[in-house]
mmCIF file of N, CA and C in Angstrom:
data_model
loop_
_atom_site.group_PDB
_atom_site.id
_atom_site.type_symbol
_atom_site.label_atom_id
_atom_site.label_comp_id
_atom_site.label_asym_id
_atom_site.label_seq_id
_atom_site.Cartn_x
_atom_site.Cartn_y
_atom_site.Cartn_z
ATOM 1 N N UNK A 1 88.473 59.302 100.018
ATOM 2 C CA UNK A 1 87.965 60.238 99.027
ATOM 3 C C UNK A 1 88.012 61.652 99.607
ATOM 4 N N UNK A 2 88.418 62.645 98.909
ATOM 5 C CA UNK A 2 88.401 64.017 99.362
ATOM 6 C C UNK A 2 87.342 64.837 99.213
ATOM 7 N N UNK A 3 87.110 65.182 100.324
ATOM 8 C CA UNK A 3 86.103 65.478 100.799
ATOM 9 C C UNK A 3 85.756 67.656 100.309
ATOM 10 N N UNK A 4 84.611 68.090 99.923
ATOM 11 C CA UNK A 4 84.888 69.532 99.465
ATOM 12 C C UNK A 4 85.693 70.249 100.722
ATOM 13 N N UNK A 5 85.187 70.188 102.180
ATOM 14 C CA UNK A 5 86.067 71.161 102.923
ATOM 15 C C UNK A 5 87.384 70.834 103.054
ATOM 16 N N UNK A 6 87.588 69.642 102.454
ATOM 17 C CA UNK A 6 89.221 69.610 102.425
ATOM 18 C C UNK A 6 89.892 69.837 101.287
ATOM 19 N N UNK A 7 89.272 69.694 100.196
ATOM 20 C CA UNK A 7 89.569 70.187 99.093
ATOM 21 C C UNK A 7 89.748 72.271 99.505
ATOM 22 N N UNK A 8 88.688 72.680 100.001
ATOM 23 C CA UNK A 8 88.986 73.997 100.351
ATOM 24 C C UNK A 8 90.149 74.305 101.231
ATOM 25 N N UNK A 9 90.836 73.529 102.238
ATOM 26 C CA UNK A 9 91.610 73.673 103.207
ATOM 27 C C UNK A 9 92.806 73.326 102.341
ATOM 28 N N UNK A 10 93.201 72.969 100.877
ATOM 29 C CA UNK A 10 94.176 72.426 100.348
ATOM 30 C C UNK A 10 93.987 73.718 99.146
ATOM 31 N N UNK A 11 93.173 74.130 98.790
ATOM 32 C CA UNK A 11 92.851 74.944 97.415
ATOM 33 C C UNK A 11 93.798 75.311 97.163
ATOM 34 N N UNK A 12 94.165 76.920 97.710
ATOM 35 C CA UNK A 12 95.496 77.642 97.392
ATOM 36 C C UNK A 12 96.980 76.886 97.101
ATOM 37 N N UNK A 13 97.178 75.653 97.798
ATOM 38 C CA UNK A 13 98.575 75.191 97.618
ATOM 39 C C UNK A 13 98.268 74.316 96.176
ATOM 40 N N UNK A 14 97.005 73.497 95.659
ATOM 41 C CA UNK A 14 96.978 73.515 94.627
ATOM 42 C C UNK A 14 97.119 74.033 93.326
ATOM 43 N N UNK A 15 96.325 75.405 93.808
ATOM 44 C CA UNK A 15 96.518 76.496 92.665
ATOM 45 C C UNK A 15 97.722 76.527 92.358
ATOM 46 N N UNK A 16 98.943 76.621 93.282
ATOM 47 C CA UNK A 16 100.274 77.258 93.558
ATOM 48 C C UNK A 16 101.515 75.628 93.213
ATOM 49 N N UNK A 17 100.716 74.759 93.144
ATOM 50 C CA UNK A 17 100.944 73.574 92.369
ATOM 51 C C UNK A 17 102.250 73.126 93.572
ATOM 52 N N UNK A 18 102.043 72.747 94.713
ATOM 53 C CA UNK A 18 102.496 72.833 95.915
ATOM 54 C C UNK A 18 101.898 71.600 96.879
ATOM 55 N N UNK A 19 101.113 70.844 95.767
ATOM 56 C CA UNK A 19 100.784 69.467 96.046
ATOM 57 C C UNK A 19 101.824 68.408 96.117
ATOM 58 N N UNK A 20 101.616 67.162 96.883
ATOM 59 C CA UNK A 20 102.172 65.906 96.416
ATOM 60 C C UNK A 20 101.457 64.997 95.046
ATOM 61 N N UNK A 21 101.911 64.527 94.505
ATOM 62 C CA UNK A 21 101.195 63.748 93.388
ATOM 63 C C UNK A 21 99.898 63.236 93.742
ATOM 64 N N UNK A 22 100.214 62.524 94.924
ATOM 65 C CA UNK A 22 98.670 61.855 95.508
ATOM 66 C C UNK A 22 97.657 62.932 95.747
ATOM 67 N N UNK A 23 98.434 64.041 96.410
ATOM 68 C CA UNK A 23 97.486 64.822 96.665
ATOM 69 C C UNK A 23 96.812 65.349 95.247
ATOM 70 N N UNK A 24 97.657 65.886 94.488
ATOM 71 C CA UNK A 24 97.204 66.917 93.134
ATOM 72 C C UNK A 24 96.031 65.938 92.176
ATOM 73 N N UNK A 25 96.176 64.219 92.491
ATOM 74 C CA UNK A 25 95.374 63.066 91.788
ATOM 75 C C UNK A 25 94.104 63.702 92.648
ATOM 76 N N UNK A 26 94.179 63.452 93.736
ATOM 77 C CA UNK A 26 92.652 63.292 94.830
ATOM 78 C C UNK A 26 92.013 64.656 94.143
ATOM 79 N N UNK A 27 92.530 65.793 94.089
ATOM 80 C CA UNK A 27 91.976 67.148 93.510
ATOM 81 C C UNK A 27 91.408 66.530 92.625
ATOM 82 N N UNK A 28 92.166 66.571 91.500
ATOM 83 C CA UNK A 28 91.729 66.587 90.211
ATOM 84 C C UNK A 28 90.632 65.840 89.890
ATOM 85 N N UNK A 29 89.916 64.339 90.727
ATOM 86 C CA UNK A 29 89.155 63.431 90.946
ATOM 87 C C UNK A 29 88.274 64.163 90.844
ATOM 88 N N UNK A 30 88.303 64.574 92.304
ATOM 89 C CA UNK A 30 87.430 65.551 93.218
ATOM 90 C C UNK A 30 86.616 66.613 92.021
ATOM 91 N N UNK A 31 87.455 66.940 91.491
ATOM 92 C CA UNK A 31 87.263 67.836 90.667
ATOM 93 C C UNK A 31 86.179 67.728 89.462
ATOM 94 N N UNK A 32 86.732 66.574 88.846
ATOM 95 C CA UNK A 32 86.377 65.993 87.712
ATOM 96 C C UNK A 32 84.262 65.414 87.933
ATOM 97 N N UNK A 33 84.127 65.371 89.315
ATOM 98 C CA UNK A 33 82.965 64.842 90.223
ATOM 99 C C UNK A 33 81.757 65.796 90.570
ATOM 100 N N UNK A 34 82.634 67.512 90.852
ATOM 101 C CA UNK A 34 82.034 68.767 91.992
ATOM 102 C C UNK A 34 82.087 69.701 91.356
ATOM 103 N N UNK A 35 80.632 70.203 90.792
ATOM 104 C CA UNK A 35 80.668 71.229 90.108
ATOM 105 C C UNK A 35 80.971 72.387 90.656
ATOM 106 N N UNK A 36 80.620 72.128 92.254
ATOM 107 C CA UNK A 36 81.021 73.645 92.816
ATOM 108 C C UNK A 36 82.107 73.498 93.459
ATOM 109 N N UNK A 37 83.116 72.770 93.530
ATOM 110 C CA UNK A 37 84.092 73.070 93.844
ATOM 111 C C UNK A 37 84.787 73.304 92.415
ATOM 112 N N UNK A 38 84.717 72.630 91.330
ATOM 113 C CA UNK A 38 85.046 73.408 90.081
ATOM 114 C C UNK A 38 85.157 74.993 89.867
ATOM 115 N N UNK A 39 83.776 75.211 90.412
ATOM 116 C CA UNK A 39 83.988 77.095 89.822
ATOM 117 C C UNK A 39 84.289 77.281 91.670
ATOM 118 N N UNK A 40 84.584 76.639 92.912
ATOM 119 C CA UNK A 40 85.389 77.532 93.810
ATOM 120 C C UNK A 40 86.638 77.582 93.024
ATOM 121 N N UNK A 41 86.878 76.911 92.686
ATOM 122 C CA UNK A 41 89.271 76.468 92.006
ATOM 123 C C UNK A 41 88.965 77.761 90.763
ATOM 124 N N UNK A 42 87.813 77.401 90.200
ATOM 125 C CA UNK A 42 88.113 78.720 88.999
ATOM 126 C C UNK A 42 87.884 80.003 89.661
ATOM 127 N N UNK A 43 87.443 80.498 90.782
ATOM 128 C CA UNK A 43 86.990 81.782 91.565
ATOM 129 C C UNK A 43 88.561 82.271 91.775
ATOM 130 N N UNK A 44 88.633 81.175 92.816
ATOM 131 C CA UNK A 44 89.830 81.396 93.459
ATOM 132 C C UNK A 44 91.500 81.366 92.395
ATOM 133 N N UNK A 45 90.927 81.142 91.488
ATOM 134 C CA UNK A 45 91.760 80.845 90.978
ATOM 135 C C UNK A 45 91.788 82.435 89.984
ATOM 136 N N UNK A 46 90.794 82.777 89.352
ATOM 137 C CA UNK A 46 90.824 84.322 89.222
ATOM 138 C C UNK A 46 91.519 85.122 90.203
ATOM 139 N N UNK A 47 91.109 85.195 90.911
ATOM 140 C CA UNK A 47 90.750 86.071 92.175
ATOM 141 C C UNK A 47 92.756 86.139 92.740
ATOM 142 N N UNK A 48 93.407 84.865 92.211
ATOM 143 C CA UNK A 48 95.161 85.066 92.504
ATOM 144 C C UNK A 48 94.999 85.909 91.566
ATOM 145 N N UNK A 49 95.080 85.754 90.320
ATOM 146 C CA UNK A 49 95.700 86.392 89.000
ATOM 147 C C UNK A 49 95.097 87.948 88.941
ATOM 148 N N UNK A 50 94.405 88.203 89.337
ATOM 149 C CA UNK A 50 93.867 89.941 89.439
ATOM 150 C C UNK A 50 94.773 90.117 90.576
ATOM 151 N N UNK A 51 94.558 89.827 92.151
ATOM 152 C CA UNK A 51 95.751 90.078 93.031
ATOM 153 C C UNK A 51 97.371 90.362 92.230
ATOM 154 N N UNK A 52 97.973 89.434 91.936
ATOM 155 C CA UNK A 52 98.886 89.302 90.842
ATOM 156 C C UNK A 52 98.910 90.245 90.297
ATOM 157 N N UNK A 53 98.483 90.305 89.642
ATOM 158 C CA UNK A 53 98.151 91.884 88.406
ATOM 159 C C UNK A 53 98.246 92.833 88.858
ATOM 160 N N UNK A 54 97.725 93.035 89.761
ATOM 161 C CA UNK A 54 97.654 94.626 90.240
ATOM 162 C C UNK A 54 98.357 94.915 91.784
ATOM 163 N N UNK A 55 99.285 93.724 91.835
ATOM 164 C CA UNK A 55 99.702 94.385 93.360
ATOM 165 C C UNK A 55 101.403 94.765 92.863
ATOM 166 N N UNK A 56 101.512 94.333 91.488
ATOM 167 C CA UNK A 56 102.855 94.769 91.175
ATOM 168 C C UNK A 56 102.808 96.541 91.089
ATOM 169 N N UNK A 57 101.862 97.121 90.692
ATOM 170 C CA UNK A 57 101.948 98.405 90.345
ATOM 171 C C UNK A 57 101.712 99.089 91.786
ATOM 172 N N UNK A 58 101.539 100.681 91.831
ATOM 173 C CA UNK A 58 101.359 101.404 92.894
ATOM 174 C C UNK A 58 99.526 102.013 92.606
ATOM 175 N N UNK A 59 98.950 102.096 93.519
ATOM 176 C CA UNK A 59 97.345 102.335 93.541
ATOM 177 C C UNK A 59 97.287 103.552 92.481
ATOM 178 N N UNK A 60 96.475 103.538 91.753
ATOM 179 C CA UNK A 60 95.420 104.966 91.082
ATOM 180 C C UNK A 60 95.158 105.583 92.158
ATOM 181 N N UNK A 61 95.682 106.800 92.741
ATOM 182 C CA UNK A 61 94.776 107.451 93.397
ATOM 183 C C UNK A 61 93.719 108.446 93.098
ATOM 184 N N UNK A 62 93.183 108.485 91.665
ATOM 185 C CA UNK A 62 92.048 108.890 91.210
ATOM 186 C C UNK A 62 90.785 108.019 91.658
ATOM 187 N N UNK A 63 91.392 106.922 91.551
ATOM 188 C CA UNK A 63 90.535 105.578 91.918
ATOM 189 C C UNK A 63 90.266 105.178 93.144
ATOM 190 N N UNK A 64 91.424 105.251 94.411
ATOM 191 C CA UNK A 64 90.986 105.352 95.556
ATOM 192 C C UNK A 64 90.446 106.771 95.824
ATOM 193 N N UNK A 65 90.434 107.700 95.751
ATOM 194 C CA UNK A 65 89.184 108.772 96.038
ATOM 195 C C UNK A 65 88.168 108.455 95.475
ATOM 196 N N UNK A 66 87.937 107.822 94.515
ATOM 197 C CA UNK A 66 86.142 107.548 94.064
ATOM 198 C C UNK A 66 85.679 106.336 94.828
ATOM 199 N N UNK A 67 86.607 105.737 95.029
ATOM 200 C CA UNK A 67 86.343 104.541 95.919
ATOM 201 C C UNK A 67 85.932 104.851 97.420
ATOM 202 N N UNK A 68 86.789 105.843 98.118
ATOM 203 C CA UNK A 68 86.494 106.255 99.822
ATOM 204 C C UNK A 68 85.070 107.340 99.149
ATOM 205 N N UNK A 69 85.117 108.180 98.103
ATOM 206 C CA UNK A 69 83.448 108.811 97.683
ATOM 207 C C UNK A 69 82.362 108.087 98.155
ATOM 208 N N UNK A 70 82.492 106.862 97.156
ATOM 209 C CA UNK A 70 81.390 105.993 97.352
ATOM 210 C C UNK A 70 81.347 105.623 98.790
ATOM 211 N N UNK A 71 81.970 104.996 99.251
ATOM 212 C CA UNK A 71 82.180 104.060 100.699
ATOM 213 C C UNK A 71 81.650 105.422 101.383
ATOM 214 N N UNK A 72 81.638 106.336 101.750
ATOM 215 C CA UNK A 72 81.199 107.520 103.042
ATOM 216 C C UNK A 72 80.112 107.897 101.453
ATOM 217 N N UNK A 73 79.274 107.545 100.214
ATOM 218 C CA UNK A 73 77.959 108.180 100.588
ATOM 219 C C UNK A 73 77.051 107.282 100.913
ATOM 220 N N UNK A 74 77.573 105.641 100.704
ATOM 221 C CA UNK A 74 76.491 104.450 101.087
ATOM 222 C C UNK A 74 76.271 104.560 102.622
ATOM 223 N N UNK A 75 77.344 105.114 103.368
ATOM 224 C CA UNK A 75 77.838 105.262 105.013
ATOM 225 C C UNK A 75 76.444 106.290 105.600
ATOM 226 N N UNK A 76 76.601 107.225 104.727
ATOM 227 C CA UNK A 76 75.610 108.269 105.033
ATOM 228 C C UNK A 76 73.998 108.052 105.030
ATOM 229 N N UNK A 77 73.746 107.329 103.386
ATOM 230 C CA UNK A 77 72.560 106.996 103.448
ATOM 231 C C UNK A 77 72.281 105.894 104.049
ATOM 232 N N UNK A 78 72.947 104.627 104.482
ATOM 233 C CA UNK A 78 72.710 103.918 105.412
ATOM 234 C C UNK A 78 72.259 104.422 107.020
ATOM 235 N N UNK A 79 72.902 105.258 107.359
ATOM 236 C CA UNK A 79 72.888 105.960 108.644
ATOM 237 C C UNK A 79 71.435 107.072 108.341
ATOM 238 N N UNK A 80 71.383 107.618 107.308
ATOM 239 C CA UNK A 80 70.035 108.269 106.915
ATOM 240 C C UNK A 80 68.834 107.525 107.458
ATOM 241 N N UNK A 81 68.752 106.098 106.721
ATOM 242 C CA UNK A 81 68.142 104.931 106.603
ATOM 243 C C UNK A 81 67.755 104.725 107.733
ATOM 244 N N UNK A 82 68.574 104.210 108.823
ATOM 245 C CA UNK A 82 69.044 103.581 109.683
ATOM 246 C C UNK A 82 67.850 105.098 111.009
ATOM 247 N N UNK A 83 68.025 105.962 110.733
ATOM 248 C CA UNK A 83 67.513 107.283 111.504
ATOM 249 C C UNK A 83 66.273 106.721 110.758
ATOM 250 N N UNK A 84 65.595 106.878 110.285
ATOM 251 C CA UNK A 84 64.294 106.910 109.281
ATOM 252 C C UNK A 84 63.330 105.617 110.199
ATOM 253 N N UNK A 85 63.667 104.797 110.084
ATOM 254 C CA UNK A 85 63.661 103.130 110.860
ATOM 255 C C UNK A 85 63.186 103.577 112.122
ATOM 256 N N UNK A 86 64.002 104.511 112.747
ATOM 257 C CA UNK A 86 63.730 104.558 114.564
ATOM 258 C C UNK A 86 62.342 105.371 114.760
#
C-alpha cells in the first residue's frame, strides 16, 4: 500500500502523468482514501499551472518594484522591531 511520503516522493511525475500503470492505480487508491494528500495533488497541482502560466511571458517590472518595495519595508520594520526587543 502506498504510503503518503511516497505518494509525495512520486507527486510531480504523477501530475506530469509519467507513471507506470501500477504505479498511477496505487495513486489514485491512495487518493481515493487521503484527504490530505488529495488537496497536496490539488496544491501542487495548481501551483504547476500558475508556474506554467506565467513563466512563458517576461516579468512586469511595475510588479517586481512593488514587490522588492514591500520586501525592504517588512526588512526595515522587522529590524525596527528586532532593535525595540534589545
Amino acid at each position: 500500500m502506498l504510503m503518503c511520503r511516497d505518494l509525495a516522493e512520486i507527486a510531480s511525475d504523477y501530475i506530469d502523468g509519467e507513471l507506470s500503470g501500477r504505479q498511477n492505480l496505487s495513486v489514485k487508491m491512495h487518493l481515493m482514501m487521503c484527504k490530505d494528500c488529495r488537496t497536496f495533488i490539488g496544491n501542487l497541482r495548481a501551483s504547476t499551472e500558475l508556474l506554467q502560466a506565467h513563466s512563458a511571458g517576461h516579468p512586469d517590472e511595475e510588479l517586481l518594484r512593488r514587490i522588492d518595495e514591500r520586501i525592504s519595508e517588512a526588512l526595515k520594520t522587522r529590524r525596527t522591531r528586532d532593535k525595540d526587543d534589545e
